PDB file of C-alpha atoms in Angstrom:
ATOM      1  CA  UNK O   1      96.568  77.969  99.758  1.00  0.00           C
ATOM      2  CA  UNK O   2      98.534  78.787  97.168  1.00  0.00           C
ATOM      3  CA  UNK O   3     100.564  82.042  96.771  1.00  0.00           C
ATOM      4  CA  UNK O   4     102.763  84.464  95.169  1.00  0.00           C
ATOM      5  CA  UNK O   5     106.044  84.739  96.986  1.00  0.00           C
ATOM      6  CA  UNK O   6     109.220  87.192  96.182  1.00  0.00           C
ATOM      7  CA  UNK O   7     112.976  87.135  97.235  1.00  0.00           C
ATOM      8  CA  UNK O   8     115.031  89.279  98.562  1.00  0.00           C
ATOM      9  CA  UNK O   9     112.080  90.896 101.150  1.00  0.00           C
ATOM     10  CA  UNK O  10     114.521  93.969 100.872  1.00  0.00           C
ATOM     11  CA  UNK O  11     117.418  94.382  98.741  1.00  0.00           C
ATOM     12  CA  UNK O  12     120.180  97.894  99.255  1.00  0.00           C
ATOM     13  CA  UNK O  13     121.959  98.276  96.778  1.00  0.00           C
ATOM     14  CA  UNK O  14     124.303 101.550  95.038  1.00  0.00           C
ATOM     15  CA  UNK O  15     123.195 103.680  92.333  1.00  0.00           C
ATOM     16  CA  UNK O  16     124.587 102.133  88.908  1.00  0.00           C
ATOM     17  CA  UNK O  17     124.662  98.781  90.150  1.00  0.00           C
ATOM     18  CA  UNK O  18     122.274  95.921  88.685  1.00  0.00           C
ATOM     19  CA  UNK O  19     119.918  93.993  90.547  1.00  0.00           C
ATOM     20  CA  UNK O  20     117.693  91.381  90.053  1.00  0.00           C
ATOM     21  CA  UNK O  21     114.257  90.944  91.651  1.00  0.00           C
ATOM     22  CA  UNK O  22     112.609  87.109  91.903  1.00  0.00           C
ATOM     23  CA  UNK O  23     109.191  85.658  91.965  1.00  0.00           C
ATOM     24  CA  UNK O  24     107.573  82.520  92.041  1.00  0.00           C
ATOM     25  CA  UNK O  25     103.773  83.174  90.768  1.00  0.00           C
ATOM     26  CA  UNK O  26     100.768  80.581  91.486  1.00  0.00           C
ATOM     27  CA  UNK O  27     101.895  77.462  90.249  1.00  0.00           C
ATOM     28  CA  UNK O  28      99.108  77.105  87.081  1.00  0.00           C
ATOM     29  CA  UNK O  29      98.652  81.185  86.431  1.00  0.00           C
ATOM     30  CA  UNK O  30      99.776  82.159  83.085  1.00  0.00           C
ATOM     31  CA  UNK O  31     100.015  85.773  83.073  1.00  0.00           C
ATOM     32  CA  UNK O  32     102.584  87.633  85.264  1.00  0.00           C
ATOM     33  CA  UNK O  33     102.756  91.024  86.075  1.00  0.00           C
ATOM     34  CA  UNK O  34     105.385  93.585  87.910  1.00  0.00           C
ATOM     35  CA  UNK O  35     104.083  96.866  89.421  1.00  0.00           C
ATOM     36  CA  UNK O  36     106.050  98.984  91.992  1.00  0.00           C
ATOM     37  CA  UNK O  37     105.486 101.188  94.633  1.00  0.00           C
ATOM     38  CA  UNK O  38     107.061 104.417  95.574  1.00  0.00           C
ATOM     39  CA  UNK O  39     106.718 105.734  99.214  1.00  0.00           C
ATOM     40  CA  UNK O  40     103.359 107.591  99.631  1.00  0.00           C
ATOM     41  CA  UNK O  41     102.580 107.251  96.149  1.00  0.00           C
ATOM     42  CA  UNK O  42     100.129 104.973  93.947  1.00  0.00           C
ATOM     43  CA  UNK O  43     100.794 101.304  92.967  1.00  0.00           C
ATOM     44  CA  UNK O  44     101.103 101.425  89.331  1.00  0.00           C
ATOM     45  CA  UNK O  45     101.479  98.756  86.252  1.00  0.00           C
ATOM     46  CA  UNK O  46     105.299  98.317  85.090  1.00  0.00           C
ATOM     47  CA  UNK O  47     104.880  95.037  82.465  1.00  0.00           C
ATOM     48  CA  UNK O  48     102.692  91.572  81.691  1.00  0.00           C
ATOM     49  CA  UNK O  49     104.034  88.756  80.476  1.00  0.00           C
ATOM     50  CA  UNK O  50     102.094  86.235  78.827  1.00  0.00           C
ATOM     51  CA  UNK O  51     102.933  83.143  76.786  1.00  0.00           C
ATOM     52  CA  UNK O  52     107.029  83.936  77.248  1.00  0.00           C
ATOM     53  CA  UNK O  53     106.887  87.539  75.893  1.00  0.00           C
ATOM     54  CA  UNK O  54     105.844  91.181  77.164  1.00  0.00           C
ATOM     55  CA  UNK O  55     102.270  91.148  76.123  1.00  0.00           C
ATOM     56  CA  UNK O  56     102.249  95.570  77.637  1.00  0.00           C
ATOM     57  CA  UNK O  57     104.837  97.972  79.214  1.00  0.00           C
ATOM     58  CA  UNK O  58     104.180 100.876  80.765  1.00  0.00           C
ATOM     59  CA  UNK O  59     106.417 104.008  79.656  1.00  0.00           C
ATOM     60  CA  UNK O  60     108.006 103.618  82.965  1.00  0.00           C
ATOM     61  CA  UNK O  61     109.595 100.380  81.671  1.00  0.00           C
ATOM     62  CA  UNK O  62     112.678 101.445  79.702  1.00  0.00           C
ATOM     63  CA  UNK O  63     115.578  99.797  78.511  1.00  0.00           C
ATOM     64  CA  UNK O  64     116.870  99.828  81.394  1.00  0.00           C
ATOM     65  CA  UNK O  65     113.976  97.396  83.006  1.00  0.00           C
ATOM     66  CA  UNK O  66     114.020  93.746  81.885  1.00  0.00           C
ATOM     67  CA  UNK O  67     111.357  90.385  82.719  1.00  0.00           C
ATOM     68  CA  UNK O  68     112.471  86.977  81.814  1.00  0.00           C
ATOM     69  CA  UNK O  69     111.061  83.615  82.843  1.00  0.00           C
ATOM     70  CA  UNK O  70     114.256  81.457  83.158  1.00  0.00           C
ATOM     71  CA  UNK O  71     112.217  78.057  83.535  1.00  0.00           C
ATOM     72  CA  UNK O  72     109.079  77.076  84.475  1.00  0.00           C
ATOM     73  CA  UNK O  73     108.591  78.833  88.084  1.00  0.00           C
ATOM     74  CA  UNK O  74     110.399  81.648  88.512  1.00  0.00           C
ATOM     75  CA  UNK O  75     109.952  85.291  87.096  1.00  0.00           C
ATOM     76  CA  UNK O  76     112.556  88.148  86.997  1.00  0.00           C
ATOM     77  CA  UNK O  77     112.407  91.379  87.407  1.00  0.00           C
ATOM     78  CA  UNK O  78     116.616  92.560  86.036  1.00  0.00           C
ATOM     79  CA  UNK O  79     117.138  96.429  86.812  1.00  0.00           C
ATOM     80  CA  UNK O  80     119.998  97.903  85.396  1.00  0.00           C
ATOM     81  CA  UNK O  81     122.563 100.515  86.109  1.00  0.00           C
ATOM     82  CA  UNK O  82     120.096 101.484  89.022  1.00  0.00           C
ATOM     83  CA  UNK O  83     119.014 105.060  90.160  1.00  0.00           C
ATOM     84  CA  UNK O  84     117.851 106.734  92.836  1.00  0.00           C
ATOM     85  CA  UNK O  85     114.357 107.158  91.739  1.00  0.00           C
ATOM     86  CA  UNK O  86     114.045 103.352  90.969  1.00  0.00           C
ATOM     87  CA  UNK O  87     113.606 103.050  95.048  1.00  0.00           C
ATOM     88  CA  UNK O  88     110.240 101.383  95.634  1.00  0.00           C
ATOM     89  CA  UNK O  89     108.327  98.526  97.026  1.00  0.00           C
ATOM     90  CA  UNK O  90     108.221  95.875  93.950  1.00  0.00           C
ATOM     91  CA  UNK O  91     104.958  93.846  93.596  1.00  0.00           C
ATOM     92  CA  UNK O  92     104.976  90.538  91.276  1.00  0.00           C
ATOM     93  CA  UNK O  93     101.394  89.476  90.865  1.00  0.00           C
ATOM     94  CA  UNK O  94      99.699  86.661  88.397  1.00  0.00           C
ATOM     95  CA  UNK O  95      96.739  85.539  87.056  1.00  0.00           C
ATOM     96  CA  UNK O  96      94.666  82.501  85.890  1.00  0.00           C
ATOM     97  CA  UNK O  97      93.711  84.434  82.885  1.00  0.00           C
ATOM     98  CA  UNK O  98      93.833  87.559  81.421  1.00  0.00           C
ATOM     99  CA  UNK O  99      90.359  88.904  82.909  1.00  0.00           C
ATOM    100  CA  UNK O 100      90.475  87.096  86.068  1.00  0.00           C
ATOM    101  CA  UNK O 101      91.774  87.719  90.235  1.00  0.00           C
ATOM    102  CA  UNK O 102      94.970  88.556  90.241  1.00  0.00           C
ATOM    103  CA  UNK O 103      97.404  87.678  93.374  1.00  0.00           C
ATOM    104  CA  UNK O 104      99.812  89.628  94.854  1.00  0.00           C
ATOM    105  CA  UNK O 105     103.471  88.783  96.625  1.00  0.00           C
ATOM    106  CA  UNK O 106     104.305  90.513  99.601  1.00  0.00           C
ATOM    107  CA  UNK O 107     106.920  92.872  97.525  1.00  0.00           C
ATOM    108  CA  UNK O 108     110.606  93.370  97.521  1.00  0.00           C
ATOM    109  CA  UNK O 109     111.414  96.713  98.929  1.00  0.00           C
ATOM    110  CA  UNK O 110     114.372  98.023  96.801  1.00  0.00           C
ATOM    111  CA  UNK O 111     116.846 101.126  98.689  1.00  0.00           C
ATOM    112  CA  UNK O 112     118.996 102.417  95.859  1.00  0.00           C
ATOM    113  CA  UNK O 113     121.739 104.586  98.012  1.00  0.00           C
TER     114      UNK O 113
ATOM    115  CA  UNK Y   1      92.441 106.786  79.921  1.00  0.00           C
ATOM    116  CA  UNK Y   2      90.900 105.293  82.654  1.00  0.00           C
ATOM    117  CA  UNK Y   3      91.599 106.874  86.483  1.00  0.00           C
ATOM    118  CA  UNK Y   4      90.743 105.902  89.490  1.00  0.00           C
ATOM    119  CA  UNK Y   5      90.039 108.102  92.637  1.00  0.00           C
ATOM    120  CA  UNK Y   6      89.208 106.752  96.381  1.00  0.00           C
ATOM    121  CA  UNK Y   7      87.646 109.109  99.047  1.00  0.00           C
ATOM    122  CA  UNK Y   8      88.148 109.690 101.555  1.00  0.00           C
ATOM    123  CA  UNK Y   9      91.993 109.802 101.792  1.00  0.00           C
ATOM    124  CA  UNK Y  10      91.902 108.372 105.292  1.00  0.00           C
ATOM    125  CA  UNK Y  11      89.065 107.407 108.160  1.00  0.00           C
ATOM    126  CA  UNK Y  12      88.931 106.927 111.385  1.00  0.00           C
ATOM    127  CA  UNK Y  13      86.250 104.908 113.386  1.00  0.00           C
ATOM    128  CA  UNK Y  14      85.510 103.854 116.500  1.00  0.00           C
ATOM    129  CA  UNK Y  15      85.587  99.774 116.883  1.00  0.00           C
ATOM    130  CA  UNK Y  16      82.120  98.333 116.155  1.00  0.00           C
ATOM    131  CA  UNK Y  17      81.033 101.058 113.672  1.00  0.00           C
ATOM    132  CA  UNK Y  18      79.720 100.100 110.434  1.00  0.00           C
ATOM    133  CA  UNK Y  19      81.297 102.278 107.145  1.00  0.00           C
ATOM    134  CA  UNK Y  20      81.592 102.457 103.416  1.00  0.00           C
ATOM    135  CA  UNK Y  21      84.605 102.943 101.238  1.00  0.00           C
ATOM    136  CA  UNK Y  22      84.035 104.788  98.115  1.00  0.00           C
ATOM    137  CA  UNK Y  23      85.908 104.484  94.662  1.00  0.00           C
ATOM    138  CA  UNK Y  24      85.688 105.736  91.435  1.00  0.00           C
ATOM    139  CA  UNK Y  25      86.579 105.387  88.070  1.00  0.00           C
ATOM    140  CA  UNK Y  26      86.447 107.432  84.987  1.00  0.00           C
ATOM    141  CA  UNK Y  27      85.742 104.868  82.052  1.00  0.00           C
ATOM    142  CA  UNK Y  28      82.715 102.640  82.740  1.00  0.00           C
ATOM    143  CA  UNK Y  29      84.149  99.753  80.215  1.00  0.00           C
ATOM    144  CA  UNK Y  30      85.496  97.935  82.787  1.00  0.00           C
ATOM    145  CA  UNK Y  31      85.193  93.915  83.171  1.00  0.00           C
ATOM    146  CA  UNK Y  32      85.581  93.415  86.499  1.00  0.00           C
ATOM    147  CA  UNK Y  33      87.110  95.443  89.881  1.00  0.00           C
ATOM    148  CA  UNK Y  34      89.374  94.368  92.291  1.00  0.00           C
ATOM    149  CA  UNK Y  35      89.553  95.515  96.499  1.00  0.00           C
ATOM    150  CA  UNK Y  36      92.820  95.007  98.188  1.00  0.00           C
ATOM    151  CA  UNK Y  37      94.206  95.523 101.974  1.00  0.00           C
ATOM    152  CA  UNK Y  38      97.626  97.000 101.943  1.00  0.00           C
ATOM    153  CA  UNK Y  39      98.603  96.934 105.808  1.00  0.00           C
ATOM    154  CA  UNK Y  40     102.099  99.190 106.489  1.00  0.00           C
ATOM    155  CA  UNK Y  41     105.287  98.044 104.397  1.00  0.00           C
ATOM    156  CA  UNK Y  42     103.500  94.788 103.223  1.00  0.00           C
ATOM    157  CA  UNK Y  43     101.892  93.510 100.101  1.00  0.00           C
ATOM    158  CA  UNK Y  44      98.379  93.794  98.699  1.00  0.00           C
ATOM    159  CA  UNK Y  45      95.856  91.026 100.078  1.00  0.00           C
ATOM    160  CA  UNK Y  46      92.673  90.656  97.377  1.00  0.00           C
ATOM    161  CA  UNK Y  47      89.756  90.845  99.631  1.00  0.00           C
ATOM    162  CA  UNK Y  48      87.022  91.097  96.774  1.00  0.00           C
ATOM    163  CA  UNK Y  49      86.925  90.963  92.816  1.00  0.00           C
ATOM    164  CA  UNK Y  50      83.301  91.392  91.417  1.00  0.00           C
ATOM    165  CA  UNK Y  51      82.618  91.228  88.102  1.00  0.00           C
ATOM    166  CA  UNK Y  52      80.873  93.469  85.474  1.00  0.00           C
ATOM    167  CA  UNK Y  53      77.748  91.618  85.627  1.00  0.00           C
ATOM    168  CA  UNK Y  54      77.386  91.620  89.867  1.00  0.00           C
ATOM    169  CA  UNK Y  55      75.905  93.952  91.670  1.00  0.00           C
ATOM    170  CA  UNK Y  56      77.656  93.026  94.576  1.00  0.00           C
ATOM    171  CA  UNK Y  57      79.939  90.421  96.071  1.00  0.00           C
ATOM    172  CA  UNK Y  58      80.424  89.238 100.072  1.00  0.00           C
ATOM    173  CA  UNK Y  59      83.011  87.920 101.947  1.00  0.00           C
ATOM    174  CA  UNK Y  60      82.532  87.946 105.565  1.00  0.00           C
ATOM    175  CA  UNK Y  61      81.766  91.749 106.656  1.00  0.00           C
ATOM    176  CA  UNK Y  62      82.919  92.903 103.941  1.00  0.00           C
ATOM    177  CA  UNK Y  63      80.857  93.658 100.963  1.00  0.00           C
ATOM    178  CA  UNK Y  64      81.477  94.715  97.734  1.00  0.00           C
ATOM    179  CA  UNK Y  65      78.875  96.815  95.009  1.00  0.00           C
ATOM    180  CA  UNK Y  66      79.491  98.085  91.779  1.00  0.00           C
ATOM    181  CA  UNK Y  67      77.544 100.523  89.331  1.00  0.00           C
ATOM    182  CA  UNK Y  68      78.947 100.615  85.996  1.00  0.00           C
ATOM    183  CA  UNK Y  69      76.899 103.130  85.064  1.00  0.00           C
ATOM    184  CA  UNK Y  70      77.898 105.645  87.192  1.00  0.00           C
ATOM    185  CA  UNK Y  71      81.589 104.614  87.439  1.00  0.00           C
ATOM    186  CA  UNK Y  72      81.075 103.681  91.169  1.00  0.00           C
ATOM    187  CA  UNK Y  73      82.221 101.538  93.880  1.00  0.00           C
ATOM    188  CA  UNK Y  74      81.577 100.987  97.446  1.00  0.00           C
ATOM    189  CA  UNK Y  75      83.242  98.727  99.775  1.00  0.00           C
ATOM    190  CA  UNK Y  76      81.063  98.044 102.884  1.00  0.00           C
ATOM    191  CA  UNK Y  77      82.899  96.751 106.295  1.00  0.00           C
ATOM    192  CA  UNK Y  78      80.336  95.739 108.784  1.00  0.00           C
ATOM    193  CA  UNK Y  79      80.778  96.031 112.756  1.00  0.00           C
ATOM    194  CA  UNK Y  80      84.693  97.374 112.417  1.00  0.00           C
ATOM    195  CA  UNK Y  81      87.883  96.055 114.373  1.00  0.00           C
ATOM    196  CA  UNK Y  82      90.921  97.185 115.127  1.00  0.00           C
ATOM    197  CA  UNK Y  83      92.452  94.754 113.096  1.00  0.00           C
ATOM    198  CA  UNK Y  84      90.581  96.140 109.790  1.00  0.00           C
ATOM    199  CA  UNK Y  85      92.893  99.161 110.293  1.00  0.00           C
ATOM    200  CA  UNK Y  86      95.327  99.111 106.915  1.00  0.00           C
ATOM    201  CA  UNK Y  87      95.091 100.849 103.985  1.00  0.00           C
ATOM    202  CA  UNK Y  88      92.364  99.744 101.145  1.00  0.00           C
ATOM    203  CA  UNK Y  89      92.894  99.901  97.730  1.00  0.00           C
ATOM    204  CA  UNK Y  90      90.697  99.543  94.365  1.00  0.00           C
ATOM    205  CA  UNK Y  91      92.013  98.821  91.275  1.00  0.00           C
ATOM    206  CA  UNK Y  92      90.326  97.862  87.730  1.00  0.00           C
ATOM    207  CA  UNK Y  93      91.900  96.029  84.529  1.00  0.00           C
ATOM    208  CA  UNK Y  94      92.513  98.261  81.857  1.00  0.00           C
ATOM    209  CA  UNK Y  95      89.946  97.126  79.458  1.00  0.00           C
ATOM    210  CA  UNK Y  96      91.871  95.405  76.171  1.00  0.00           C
ATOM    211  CA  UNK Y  97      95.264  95.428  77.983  1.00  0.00           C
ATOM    212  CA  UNK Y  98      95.748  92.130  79.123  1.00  0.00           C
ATOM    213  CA  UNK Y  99      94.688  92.512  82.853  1.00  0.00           C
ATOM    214  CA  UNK Y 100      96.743  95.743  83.481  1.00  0.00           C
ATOM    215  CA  UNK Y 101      95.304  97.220  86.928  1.00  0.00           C
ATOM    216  CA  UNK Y 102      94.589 100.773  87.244  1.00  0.00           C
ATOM    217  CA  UNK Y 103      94.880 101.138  91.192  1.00  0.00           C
ATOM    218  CA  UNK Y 104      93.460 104.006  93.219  1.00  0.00           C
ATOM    219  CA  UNK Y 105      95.374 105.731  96.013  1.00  0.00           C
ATOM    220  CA  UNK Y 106      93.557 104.417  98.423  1.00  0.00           C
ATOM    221  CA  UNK Y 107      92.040 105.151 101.544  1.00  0.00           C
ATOM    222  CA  UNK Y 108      93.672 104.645 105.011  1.00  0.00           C
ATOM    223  CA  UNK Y 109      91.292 103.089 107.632  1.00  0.00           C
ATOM    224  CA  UNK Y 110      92.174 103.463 111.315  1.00  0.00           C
ATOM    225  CA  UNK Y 111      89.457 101.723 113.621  1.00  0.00           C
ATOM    226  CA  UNK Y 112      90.190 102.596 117.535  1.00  0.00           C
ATOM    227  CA  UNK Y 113      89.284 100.160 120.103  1.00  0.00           C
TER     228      UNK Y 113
END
């Protein structure tokens, strides 16, 4: 069955420093999503992508959040000059269509020290 | 702006009990809702999406009901295990935003054999 898988499965990393979260969505899915996690807290939307552009960003996503889709499987998450508060569990999730299931990868837990 | 609340926070149940799952959600112009397992440090599995027009939606003991109207609902797990225990999460699109998902915080099930 096909699935939604993310690299690293945990990523440490110092405050300032830039790091870059991966994800392969479903194979035939054309919209792409990134939501995160903090510890104890809700899941909640950072950005969609659809059609090779940022279709909605939450006011979380700042300039210092970035998505790209390099080729034609993979889809980045960029973080730069991390903080502190950016520590979270990081979900990438697609879907078929805009209105339809959406799929989940396990997450990429992200420790800023 | 839509919100979504789950109660109880957390249950616990003895193995082989039936229960319900309640969630709610403040705008009623929703096109379809979404149930996810969460189990400790892991991702979000979709158990159930159901759309506007269902009432309701199966999949194995689990069954799913919504109720527009009343901004309602109810995830059903029939004859409980101990492997059911995770936390379960709702979530629905927000409506005209691509297929954003407004999540609840969930409720934590803990079934004891």
């Amino acid at each position: 069955e096909p699935e939604v898988t993310q690299t690293p499965s945990h990523q440490v990393t110092q405050m300032g420093q830039e790091v870059i979260l991966r994800c392969v969505p479903i194979s035939n899915h054309l919209y792409f999503y990134w939501y995160r996690q903090i510890l104890g807290q809700k899941v909640e939307f950072l950005v969609s992508f659809y059609n090779n552009e940022i279709s909605e960003k939450s006011e979380i996503f700042d300039d210092q959040f970035s998505v790209e889709r390099p080729d034609g499987s993979n889809f980045t998450l960029k973080i730069r000059s991390t903080k502190l508060e950016d520590s979270a569990m990081y979900f990438c999730a697609s879907s078929g269509t805009g209105s339809s299931e959406q799929y989940f990868g396990p997450g990429t837990r992200l420790t800023v020290t | 702006k839509q919100e979504v609340t789950q109660i109880p926070a957390a249950l616990s149940v003895p193995e082989g009990e039936n229960l319900v799952l309640n969630c709610s959600f403040t705008d009623s112009a929703i096109y379809n809702l979404q149930w996810f397992r969460q189990d400790p440090g892991k991702g979000l599995t979709s158990l159930l999406l159901i759309q506007s027009s269902q009432r309701e939606q199966t999949s194995g003991r689990l069954n799913a009901s919504l109720d527009k109207s009343s901004g309602r609902s109810t995830l059903y797990i029939a004859a409980s295990q101990p492997g059911d225990s995770a936390t379960y999460l709702c979530a629905v699109p927000h409506y005209n935003q691509g297929g954003k998902l407004i999540f609840g915080q969930g409720t934590e099930l803990s079934v004891k054999p």
